[in-house]
Amino acid sequence: MFRKVLIANRGEIAVRVMRSLREMGIASVAVYSDADRTSLHVRMADEAEHVGPSPSAESYLRIDRILDAARKHNADAIHPGYGFLSENADFAAACEDAGLVFIGPSAHSIRMMGSKTAARQTAIAAGAPVVPGTDHPVTFEEAREFARTEGYPILLKAVAGGGGKGMRRVDAPGELESAYRNAASEAERAFRNAEIYVEKLIERPRHIEIQLLGDRHGNMVHLGERECSIQRRHQKVIEECPSPLVALYPDMRVAMGEAAIRAARAAGYYNAGTVEFLVDQERRFYFLEMNTRLQVEHPVTELVTGLDLVRLQVEIAAGARLPFAQEEVSWRGSSIECRIYAEDPYNDFLPYPGKLTRLDRPLGPGIRLDGCVYNGWTVPMEYDPLLAKLAVWAATRPEATDRMLRALREYDVGGIRTNIGFFRQILEDPEFREGRLHTAFIEEFFTRHKAPQPPPDLAALAALAAAMYTISNAGSAVNGSGINGSSVNNSRQESANAWREAGRGEMLR
Ligand code: MV4
């Protein structure tokens, strides 16, 4: 087993990886940029190395500096986390060339799945269902020909794509030429590759993905699905396991699991990976793409399967065999994860970094919090403002939903804006509670709740009320009325309670 592992990442995922390493008795090396000198991942690591200025292009994306740090600290292996260099085939190859184990799949698998057309060809060869489309780049004329035979609407996609960049919906022949030009130039700018391919558009699909785990001896299992349909501009917001749809039709897990394993095997895949599927209104599923990394939302799979995916990744990278067979994987209960961001959901989700002046975290039964913040820390503006992932486990989905609402009520972050209140509104939404999820959920949520109002800053209001009370010396200031008249789904009783709670919090300061 490795003695020391360098984590080529920052934030909550660096902290998450270090926690498993520590349990395994493996020393950890952090890398950090200027902006991260005081960050939690640096404080938690056994050793740390500065790798450059704040922009990630000059620090977390510098292969040479990361490898220098690994050599200097005598690391045996590198865990890339997600984002940054995690799906960079050149980085995986450079690690191996430097005699360091890359904790992930081979450079070959990463490269193959990085090309969306090569990934489609692999899936087709493996017999996995794919959306009708082309498995090679197309010219504008070929795209027009495809649409003529298959019909509109179609979706133009970047061959080097992912995350929705270089993607254009086309509903009619007249829109095709400009859509093609825009998609190609956006793809060129984002990926330095202007190649476009085309698929039939699936309307209001669900996004359901299968977690895979394979060792370097040819064994591979699936760990079930995650439902990731609740997203905004290709950024996932809420994830769950099991998918409420698959829970109703359990055969889907078997079929999608088998299709995912077949596609990954055809790519010679090992370590942790995820196959994404689109599911249409008739519950047909289609291979979309494969992510060759540990994913942000892996905790919901861990909570329901009882496995530690990071530990398994490290063991597999060190050459171990998978310690269980497919028949031994079981799924128990229900898990939901909310991505807690420093952002303002009521102002177009604008990032809202800054200094944390108050931090009360949810605790108690069934709660897991993967975070990277502490009170007094300033959330840097250079990176994704993810503060923490709040995940809950309970026996059933309705109980997990109620537990998440309880946890969100306990969560109190001061000094910056967060999306915590927004999550409370989504989890109370009947469509969510009935599991009627699809990729346009948040857009439709905003139309259903015409211009939702931000919940009031209760702590500030309580302080104001306390001041007024003191000045006037009259005992009837705190009654809750008026304040929550604008807030959605809140009873008067609950608002009075929230007032009292916030007031008590202020008195304890
Ligand atoms: C699609 C699609 C509908 N039809 N392909 C979005 C990002 C990229 N990974 C693929 N994406 C989609 N591909 C066809 N043929 C709808 C999406 C899509 C989507 C997919 C997964 C999660 C969220 C999404 C949000 C909007 C569109």
Coordinates of C-alpha atoms and ligand atoms in Angstrom, one line a residue:
M1 CA 0.0 0.0 0.0
F2 CA 1.1 3.6 -0.6
R3 CA 2.8 5.4 2.3
K4 CA 2.1 8.9 1.1
V5 CA -0.4 10.4 -1.4
L6 CA -0.5 13.9 -2.9
I7 CA -3.9 15.4 -3.5
A8 CA -3.9 17.6 -6.7
N9 CA -6.9 19.5 -5.7
R10 CA -8.4 22.0 -3.1
G11 CA -11.6 22.6 -1.2
E12 CA -14.1 20.0 0.1
I13 CA -12.8 17.2 -2.2
A14 CA -9.2 17.5 -1.0
V15 CA -10.5 17.3 2.6
R16 CA -12.7 14.3 1.7
V17 CA -9.8 12.4 0.2
M18 CA -7.5 13.2 3.2
R19 CA -10.1 11.8 5.6
S20 CA -10.0 8.4 3.9
L21 CA -6.2 8.5 3.6
R22 CA -6.0 9.1 7.3
E23 CA -8.2 6.2 8.2
M24 CA -6.0 4.0 6.0
G25 CA -2.8 5.2 7.7
I26 CA -1.6 6.9 4.6
A27 CA 0.1 10.4 4.9
S28 CA -1.3 13.2 2.8
V29 CA 0.4 16.0 0.9
A30 CA -1.7 19.1 0.1
V31 CA -0.9 21.6 -2.7
Y32 CA -2.1 25.1 -2.5
S33 CA -2.2 28.5 -4.3
D34 CA -1.8 32.0 -2.9
A35 CA -5.5 32.3 -2.3
D36 CA -5.6 29.0 -0.4
R37 CA -2.8 29.6 2.2
T38 CA -5.3 29.5 5.1
S39 CA -7.7 26.9 3.6
L40 CA -8.9 23.8 5.5
H41 CA -7.3 21.3 3.1
V42 CA -3.9 22.8 3.9
R43 CA -4.5 22.8 7.6
M44 CA -5.7 19.1 7.5
A45 CA -2.8 17.7 5.5
D46 CA 0.3 16.1 7.0
E47 CA 2.4 18.1 4.6
A48 CA 1.7 20.9 2.2
E49 CA 3.4 22.6 -0.8
H50 CA 2.7 25.9 -2.4
V51 CA 2.3 25.5 -6.2
G52 CA 1.7 29.0 -7.5
P53 CA -0.5 32.1 -7.6
S54 CA -4.3 32.1 -7.3
P55 CA -5.4 31.6 -10.9
S56 CA -5.8 27.9 -11.3
A57 CA -3.9 28.0 -14.7
E58 CA -0.9 29.0 -12.7
S59 CA -1.3 26.6 -9.8
Y60 CA -3.8 23.7 -9.7
L61 CA -3.5 23.1 -13.5
R62 CA 0.3 23.2 -13.6
I63 CA 1.3 19.6 -14.2
D64 CA 5.0 20.4 -13.8
R65 CA 4.5 22.1 -10.4
I66 CA 2.3 19.3 -9.1
L67 CA 4.8 16.6 -10.1
D68 CA 7.6 18.6 -8.6
A69 CA 5.7 18.8 -5.3
A70 CA 5.0 15.1 -5.4
R71 CA 8.7 14.3 -6.0
K72 CA 9.9 16.7 -3.3
H73 CA 7.6 15.2 -0.7
N74 CA 8.2 11.6 -1.8
A75 CA 4.6 10.8 -2.6
D76 CA 3.9 7.4 -4.1
A77 CA 0.6 8.3 -5.8
I78 CA -1.6 11.3 -6.8
H79 CA -5.3 11.6 -6.2
P80 CA -6.7 14.2 -8.7
G81 CA -10.2 14.8 -7.0
Y82 CA -12.7 16.2 -9.5
G83 CA -12.3 19.1 -11.9
F84 CA -8.8 20.6 -12.5
L85 CA -6.5 17.9 -13.9
S86 CA -8.8 14.9 -13.0
E87 CA -9.8 14.2 -16.6
N88 CA -6.6 15.3 -18.2
A89 CA -5.1 12.3 -20.0
D90 CA -1.7 14.0 -20.3
F91 CA -1.6 14.4 -16.6
A92 CA -2.4 10.8 -15.9
A93 CA 0.3 9.8 -18.4
A94 CA 2.8 12.3 -16.9
C95 CA 2.2 10.8 -13.4
E96 CA 3.0 7.3 -14.6
D97 CA 6.1 8.5 -16.5
A98 CA 7.3 10.1 -13.3
G99 CA 6.9 6.8 -11.4
L100 CA 3.8 8.0 -9.5
V101 CA 0.5 6.1 -9.5
F102 CA -2.4 8.1 -10.8
I103 CA -5.4 7.2 -8.7
G104 CA -7.9 6.9 -11.5
P105 CA -8.3 5.1 -14.9
S106 CA -5.6 4.8 -17.6
A107 CA -4.7 7.8 -19.8
H108 CA -6.1 5.7 -22.7
S109 CA -9.5 5.4 -21.1
I110 CA -9.6 9.1 -20.3
R111 CA -8.7 10.1 -23.8
M112 CA -11.3 7.8 -25.3
M113 CA -14.1 9.0 -23.2
G114 CA -13.0 12.6 -23.7
S115 CA -14.1 12.5 -27.3
K116 CA -17.8 12.3 -27.2
T117 CA -18.0 10.6 -30.6
A118 CA -15.4 8.0 -29.7
A119 CA -17.4 7.4 -26.5
R120 CA -20.6 6.9 -28.6
Q121 CA -18.7 4.5 -30.9
T122 CA -17.5 2.5 -27.8
A123 CA -21.0 2.4 -26.4
I124 CA -22.5 1.3 -29.7
A125 CA -19.9 -1.4 -30.1
A126 CA -20.7 -2.6 -26.6
G127 CA -24.4 -2.8 -27.4
A128 CA -25.5 0.0 -25.1
P129 CA -28.4 2.1 -26.3
V130 CA -27.4 5.6 -27.6
V131 CA -29.6 8.6 -28.7
P132 CA -30.1 8.5 -32.5
G133 CA -27.2 10.6 -33.9
T134 CA -23.9 10.6 -35.7
D135 CA -20.9 8.8 -34.3
H136 CA -18.5 11.1 -36.2
P137 CA -18.1 14.9 -36.6
V138 CA -20.4 16.4 -39.2
T139 CA -20.3 19.3 -41.6
F140 CA -23.2 21.7 -41.8
E141 CA -24.6 19.9 -44.8
E142 CA -24.3 16.5 -43.1
A143 CA -26.2 17.9 -40.0
R144 CA -28.9 19.2 -42.4
E145 CA -29.1 15.7 -44.0
F146 CA -29.4 14.1 -40.6
A147 CA -32.3 16.4 -39.6
R148 CA -34.0 15.8 -42.9
T149 CA -34.1 12.0 -42.3
E150 CA -34.6 12.0 -38.5
G151 CA -36.7 15.1 -38.1
Y152 CA -36.4 18.2 -35.8
P153 CA -35.7 19.1 -33.0
I154 CA -32.0 18.1 -33.0
L155 CA -29.1 19.0 -30.8
L156 CA -25.7 20.0 -32.1
K157 CA -22.9 19.0 -29.7
A158 CA -19.2 19.6 -29.4
V159 CA -17.1 16.4 -30.0
A160 CA -14.7 17.6 -27.2
G161 CA -17.8 18.8 -25.2
G162 CA -19.2 18.3 -21.8
G163 CA -21.0 20.6 -19.5
G164 CA -23.2 21.9 -22.3
K165 CA -20.6 24.1 -24.0
G166 CA -20.9 24.2 -27.7
M167 CA -24.4 22.7 -27.6
R168 CA -27.3 24.2 -29.6
R169 CA -30.9 23.1 -29.9
V170 CA -32.3 23.4 -33.4
D171 CA -36.1 23.3 -34.0
A172 CA -36.4 24.2 -37.7
P173 CA -34.3 24.1 -40.9
G174 CA -34.0 27.9 -41.0
E175 CA -32.2 28.0 -37.6
L176 CA -29.6 25.4 -38.5
E177 CA -26.9 27.4 -40.3
S178 CA -26.4 30.0 -37.6
A179 CA -26.8 27.4 -34.8
Y180 CA -24.1 25.3 -36.4
R181 CA -21.8 28.3 -36.8
N182 CA -22.3 29.4 -33.1
A183 CA -21.8 25.9 -31.7
A184 CA -18.6 25.4 -33.7
S185 CA -17.1 28.7 -32.7
E186 CA -18.1 28.2 -29.0
A187 CA -16.5 24.7 -29.1
E188 CA -13.4 26.2 -30.7
R189 CA -13.1 28.8 -27.9
A190 CA -13.8 26.3 -25.1
F191 CA -11.9 23.2 -26.2
R192 CA -9.8 24.4 -29.2
N193 CA -11.7 21.9 -31.2
A194 CA -14.6 23.1 -33.4
E195 CA -15.8 19.6 -34.4
I196 CA -19.6 19.2 -34.1
Y197 CA -21.8 16.1 -34.1
V198 CA -25.5 15.8 -34.0
E199 CA -28.2 13.9 -32.0
K200 CA -32.0 13.8 -31.9
L201 CA -33.2 16.0 -29.0
I202 CA -34.8 14.3 -26.0
E203 CA -37.3 16.6 -24.5
R204 CA -37.4 17.2 -20.7
P205 CA -35.2 14.1 -20.0
R206 CA -34.2 12.8 -16.6
H207 CA -30.5 12.6 -16.0
I208 CA -29.6 9.3 -14.2
E209 CA -26.1 8.1 -13.9
I210 CA -24.5 4.7 -12.9
Q211 CA -21.5 4.5 -10.6
L212 CA -18.9 2.0 -11.7
L213 CA -15.9 0.5 -10.0
G214 CA -13.4 -1.7 -11.7
D215 CA -10.0 -3.2 -10.6
R216 CA -6.9 -3.7 -12.8
H217 CA -7.6 -7.4 -13.0
G218 CA -10.7 -7.2 -15.2
N219 CA -13.4 -7.2 -12.4
M220 CA -16.1 -4.5 -12.6
V221 CA -19.3 -3.8 -10.7
H222 CA -21.9 -1.1 -10.7
L223 CA -23.0 0.6 -7.5
G224 CA -26.4 1.6 -8.7
E225 CA -27.7 4.9 -9.9
R226 CA -27.9 8.6 -8.9
E227 CA -30.6 10.9 -10.0
C228 CA -29.1 14.2 -11.0
S229 CA -32.0 15.8 -12.9
I230 CA -32.2 18.9 -10.6
Q231 CA -29.6 21.1 -12.2
R232 CA -29.2 24.7 -13.4
R233 CA -27.1 25.6 -16.4
H234 CA -25.4 22.2 -16.4
Q235 CA -24.5 22.6 -12.7
K236 CA -26.0 19.9 -10.6
V237 CA -27.8 21.2 -7.5
I238 CA -29.5 18.2 -5.8
E239 CA -28.6 14.5 -6.3
E240 CA -30.1 11.4 -4.8
C241 CA -29.8 7.7 -4.5
P242 CA -31.9 5.8 -5.4
S243 CA -33.5 7.6 -8.3
P244 CA -37.2 8.0 -7.5
L245 CA -37.9 6.7 -11.0
V246 CA -35.7 3.6 -10.6
A247 CA -37.2 3.0 -7.2
L248 CA -40.5 2.5 -9.0
Y249 CA -39.0 0.4 -11.8
P250 CA -36.1 -1.6 -10.2
D251 CA -35.4 -3.5 -13.5
M252 CA -34.0 -0.2 -14.8
R253 CA -31.1 -0.4 -12.4
V254 CA -30.2 -3.9 -13.7
A255 CA -30.4 -2.9 -17.3
M256 CA -28.6 0.5 -16.9
G257 CA -26.0 -1.1 -14.7
E258 CA -25.3 -3.8 -17.3
A259 CA -25.2 -1.3 -20.2
A260 CA -22.8 0.9 -18.2
I261 CA -20.4 -2.0 -17.4
R262 CA -20.4 -3.1 -21.0
A263 CA -19.5 0.3 -22.3
A264 CA -16.8 0.8 -19.7
R265 CA -15.3 -2.6 -20.3
A266 CA -15.0 -1.8 -24.0
A267 CA -12.8 1.2 -23.0
G268 CA -10.6 -1.0 -20.9
Y269 CA -11.8 1.0 -17.9
Y270 CA -10.6 0.6 -14.3
N271 CA -11.0 2.6 -11.0
A272 CA -14.1 4.7 -10.3
G273 CA -16.1 6.1 -13.1
T274 CA -19.7 7.2 -14.0
V275 CA -21.8 6.5 -17.0
E276 CA -24.4 9.2 -17.6
F277 CA -27.8 8.3 -19.2
L278 CA -30.7 10.4 -20.4
V279 CA -34.1 8.9 -19.7
D280 CA -37.0 9.9 -21.8
Q281 CA -40.7 10.2 -20.9
E282 CA -41.3 6.6 -21.9
R283 CA -38.5 5.5 -19.5
R284 CA -36.2 4.5 -22.4
F285 CA -32.6 5.2 -21.4
Y286 CA -29.7 6.3 -23.6
F287 CA -25.9 6.4 -23.0
L288 CA -24.8 10.1 -22.9
E289 CA -21.2 10.2 -21.8
M290 CA -18.8 8.7 -19.3
N291 CA -17.0 10.7 -16.6
T292 CA -13.6 9.2 -15.8
R293 CA -13.3 10.6 -12.3
L294 CA -14.7 10.5 -8.8
Q295 CA -17.8 12.7 -8.9
V296 CA -19.0 15.5 -6.6
E297 CA -22.1 13.6 -5.7
H298 CA -20.4 10.3 -4.8
P299 CA -21.5 10.6 -1.1
V300 CA -25.2 9.6 -1.8
T301 CA -23.9 6.3 -3.3
E302 CA -21.6 5.8 -0.3
L303 CA -24.5 6.4 2.2
V304 CA -26.8 3.9 0.5
T305 CA -24.2 1.2 -0.3
G306 CA -22.2 1.6 2.9
L307 CA -18.9 1.8 0.8
D308 CA -16.0 4.2 0.9
L309 CA -15.4 5.0 -2.7
V310 CA -12.1 6.9 -2.0
R311 CA -10.7 4.0 0.0
L312 CA -11.6 1.6 -2.8
Q313 CA -10.1 4.0 -5.5
V314 CA -6.8 4.0 -3.5
E315 CA -6.8 0.2 -3.0
I316 CA -7.5 -0.5 -6.6
A317 CA -4.8 1.9 -7.7
A318 CA -2.4 0.0 -5.5
G319 CA -3.3 -3.2 -7.4
A320 CA -5.8 -4.7 -5.1
R321 CA -8.7 -6.8 -6.4
L322 CA -12.3 -5.6 -5.9
P323 CA -13.2 -6.9 -2.4
F324 CA -16.8 -7.9 -3.4
A325 CA -18.8 -9.2 -6.3
Q326 CA -21.9 -7.6 -7.9
E327 CA -24.2 -9.9 -5.9
E328 CA -22.8 -8.5 -2.7
V329 CA -23.6 -4.9 -3.5
S330 CA -26.8 -3.8 -1.8
W331 CA -28.8 -0.6 -1.5
R332 CA -30.4 0.4 1.8
G333 CA -32.6 3.4 2.4
S334 CA -32.5 6.8 0.6
S335 CA -30.0 9.6 0.4
I336 CA -30.2 13.2 -0.8
E337 CA -27.4 15.7 -1.3
C338 CA -27.6 19.5 -1.6
R339 CA -24.7 21.5 -2.9
I340 CA -24.3 24.5 -0.5
Y341 CA -22.9 27.4 -2.5
A342 CA -21.9 31.0 -1.6
E343 CA -24.3 32.5 -4.1
D344 CA -27.5 34.5 -4.3
P345 CA -30.3 32.4 -5.8
Y346 CA -32.6 35.5 -5.9
N347 CA -30.1 37.4 -8.0
D348 CA -29.4 35.0 -10.9
F349 CA -27.2 32.8 -8.7
L350 CA -24.4 35.3 -8.6
P351 CA -21.4 34.1 -6.7
Y352 CA -21.2 35.7 -3.3
P353 CA -17.8 35.0 -1.8
G354 CA -16.7 36.8 1.4
K355 CA -15.9 36.3 5.0
L356 CA -17.9 33.9 7.2
T357 CA -18.9 35.6 10.4
R358 CA -21.3 32.9 11.7
L359 CA -21.4 29.2 11.1
D360 CA -23.8 26.8 12.8
R361 CA -23.6 23.4 11.1
P362 CA -26.4 20.7 11.1
L363 CA -25.6 17.6 13.1
G364 CA -27.4 14.6 14.5
P365 CA -29.0 11.4 13.0
G366 CA -28.4 10.7 9.4
I367 CA -26.4 13.8 8.5
R368 CA -23.1 14.0 6.5
L369 CA -21.4 17.3 5.8
D370 CA -18.4 17.4 3.4
G371 CA -17.2 20.9 3.7
C372 CA -14.1 23.0 3.5
V373 CA -15.0 26.2 5.5
Y374 CA -14.6 27.4 9.1
N375 CA -15.9 30.4 10.9
G376 CA -13.7 33.5 10.1
W377 CA -12.4 32.1 6.8
T378 CA -12.9 34.1 3.7
V379 CA -14.4 32.2 0.7
P380 CA -11.9 33.1 -2.1
M381 CA -13.4 34.6 -5.3
E382 CA -11.0 32.8 -7.6
Y383 CA -12.7 29.4 -7.4
D384 CA -16.0 27.6 -7.5
P385 CA -17.8 28.9 -4.3
L386 CA -18.9 25.5 -3.1
L387 CA -19.0 25.7 0.7
A388 CA -20.1 22.2 1.5
K389 CA -22.1 19.2 0.4
L390 CA -24.9 18.4 2.8
A391 CA -26.0 14.8 2.5
V392 CA -28.6 13.0 4.5
W393 CA -29.6 9.3 4.8
A394 CA -32.9 7.9 6.0
A395 CA -34.9 4.8 5.5
T396 CA -37.3 6.2 2.9
R397 CA -37.3 9.2 0.5
P398 CA -40.0 11.1 2.3
E399 CA -38.0 10.7 5.6
A400 CA -34.8 11.8 3.8
T401 CA -36.6 14.9 2.5
D402 CA -37.9 15.8 6.0
R403 CA -34.4 15.1 7.4
M404 CA -32.8 17.4 4.8
L405 CA -35.4 20.2 5.7
R406 CA -34.5 19.7 9.4
A407 CA -30.7 19.9 8.5
L408 CA -31.2 23.0 6.4
R409 CA -33.1 24.7 9.3
E410 CA -30.1 24.0 11.6
Y411 CA -27.6 25.3 9.0
D412 CA -26.8 29.0 9.7
V413 CA -24.2 30.8 7.7
G414 CA -23.6 34.5 8.3
G415 CA -21.6 37.1 6.5
I416 CA -22.2 35.8 3.0
R417 CA -25.3 34.7 1.0
T418 CA -26.0 31.1 0.4
N419 CA -28.5 28.9 -1.4
I420 CA -29.7 27.2 1.9
G421 CA -33.1 29.0 1.9
F422 CA -33.6 28.1 -1.8
F423 CA -33.1 24.4 -1.0
R424 CA -35.8 24.7 1.7
Q425 CA -38.2 25.9 -1.0
I426 CA -37.4 23.2 -3.4
L427 CA -37.7 20.4 -0.8
E428 CA -41.1 21.7 0.1
D429 CA -42.2 21.7 -3.5
P430 CA -44.9 19.1 -4.2
E431 CA -43.4 18.2 -7.6
F432 CA -40.1 17.4 -5.8
R433 CA -41.8 15.5 -3.1
E434 CA -43.6 13.4 -5.6
G435 CA -40.3 12.7 -7.4
R436 CA -41.4 14.2 -10.7
L437 CA -37.9 15.3 -11.7
H438 CA -36.5 16.4 -15.0
T439 CA -33.7 18.6 -16.3
A440 CA -35.9 21.7 -16.6
F441 CA -37.1 21.4 -13.0
I442 CA -35.5 24.6 -11.7
E443 CA -36.6 26.7 -14.6
E444 CA -40.2 25.6 -14.2
F445 CA -39.9 26.0 -10.4
F446 CA -39.2 29.7 -10.9
T447 CA -42.3 30.1 -13.1
R448 CA -44.4 28.1 -10.6
H449 CA -43.3 30.3 -7.7
K450 CA -43.6 33.6 -9.4
A451 CA -40.5 35.6 -8.3
P452 CA -39.8 33.8 -5.0
Q453 CA -38.8 36.1 -2.3
P454 CA -35.6 35.6 -0.3
P455 CA -36.3 34.5 3.2
P456 CA -35.6 37.3 5.6
D457 CA -32.2 37.5 7.4
L458 CA -33.7 36.4 10.7
A459 CA -30.6 37.1 12.8
A460 CA -30.4 40.7 11.6
L461 CA -34.1 41.2 12.1
A462 CA -34.0 39.7 15.6
A463 CA -31.1 42.0 16.5
L464 CA -33.1 44.9 15.2
A465 CA -36.2 43.8 17.1
A466 CA -34.1 43.4 20.3
A467 CA -32.8 46.9 19.9
M468 CA -36.3 48.3 19.3
Y469 CA -37.6 46.4 22.3
T470 CA -34.8 47.8 24.5
I471 CA -35.4 51.4 23.4
S472 CA -39.2 51.3 23.6
N473 CA -39.2 49.0 26.6
A474 CA -42.4 47.6 25.4
G475 CA -42.8 43.8 25.5
S476 CA -44.9 43.1 22.3
A477 CA -42.3 43.6 19.5
V478 CA -41.7 40.0 18.8
N479 CA -44.9 38.5 17.2
G480 CA -43.7 37.4 13.8
S481 CA -46.4 39.0 11.8
G482 CA -45.6 41.1 8.7
I483 CA -42.2 39.7 8.3
N484 CA -43.1 36.4 6.6
G485 CA -46.0 37.7 4.7
S486 CA -43.7 37.7 1.6
S487 CA -42.1 34.4 2.2
V488 CA -43.3 31.2 0.4
N489 CA -44.8 28.2 2.2
N490 CA -44.2 29.5 5.8
S491 CA -46.9 29.4 8.4
R492 CA -47.1 32.3 10.9
Q493 CA -46.4 29.9 13.7
E494 CA -43.2 28.7 12.1
S495 CA -42.1 32.2 11.4
A496 CA -42.6 33.2 15.1
N497 CA -40.5 30.2 16.1
A498 CA -37.8 31.1 13.6
W499 CA -37.7 34.7 15.1
R500 CA -37.4 33.3 18.6
E501 CA -34.6 30.9 17.5
A502 CA -32.7 33.6 15.7
G503 CA -33.1 36.0 18.7
R504 CA -31.8 33.3 21.1
G505 CA -28.8 32.8 18.7
E506 CA -28.0 36.5 18.8
M507 CA -28.2 36.6 22.6
L508 CA -25.7 33.8 22.9
R509 CA -23.1 35.6 20.8
Ligands
MV4_1 C1 -28.9 15.9 -24.5 C2 -30.2 16.4 -24.1 C3 -31.3 16.1 -24.8 N1 -31.2 15.3 -25.9 N2 -28.9 15.2 -25.6 C4 -26.3 18.5 -21.5 C5 -24.8 18.5 -21.2 C6 -24.3 17.4 -22.0 N3 -23.6 16.5 -21.1 C7 -25.4 16.6 -22.6 N4 -26.6 17.4 -22.3 C8 -27.8 17.0 -22.8 N5 -27.8 16.2 -23.9 C9 -29.9 14.9 -26.3 N6 -29.8 14.1 -27.4 C10 -30.2 17.2 -22.9 C11 -29.1 17.5 -22.3 C12 -29.2 18.3 -21.1 C13 -28.9 17.9 -19.9 C14 -28.3 16.6 -19.7 C15 -28.0 16.2 -18.4 C16 -28.2 17.0 -17.3 C17 -28.8 18.2 -17.5 C18 -29.1 18.7 -18.8 C19 -29.7 19.9 -18.9 C20 -30.0 20.4 -20.1 C21 -29.7 19.6 -21.3

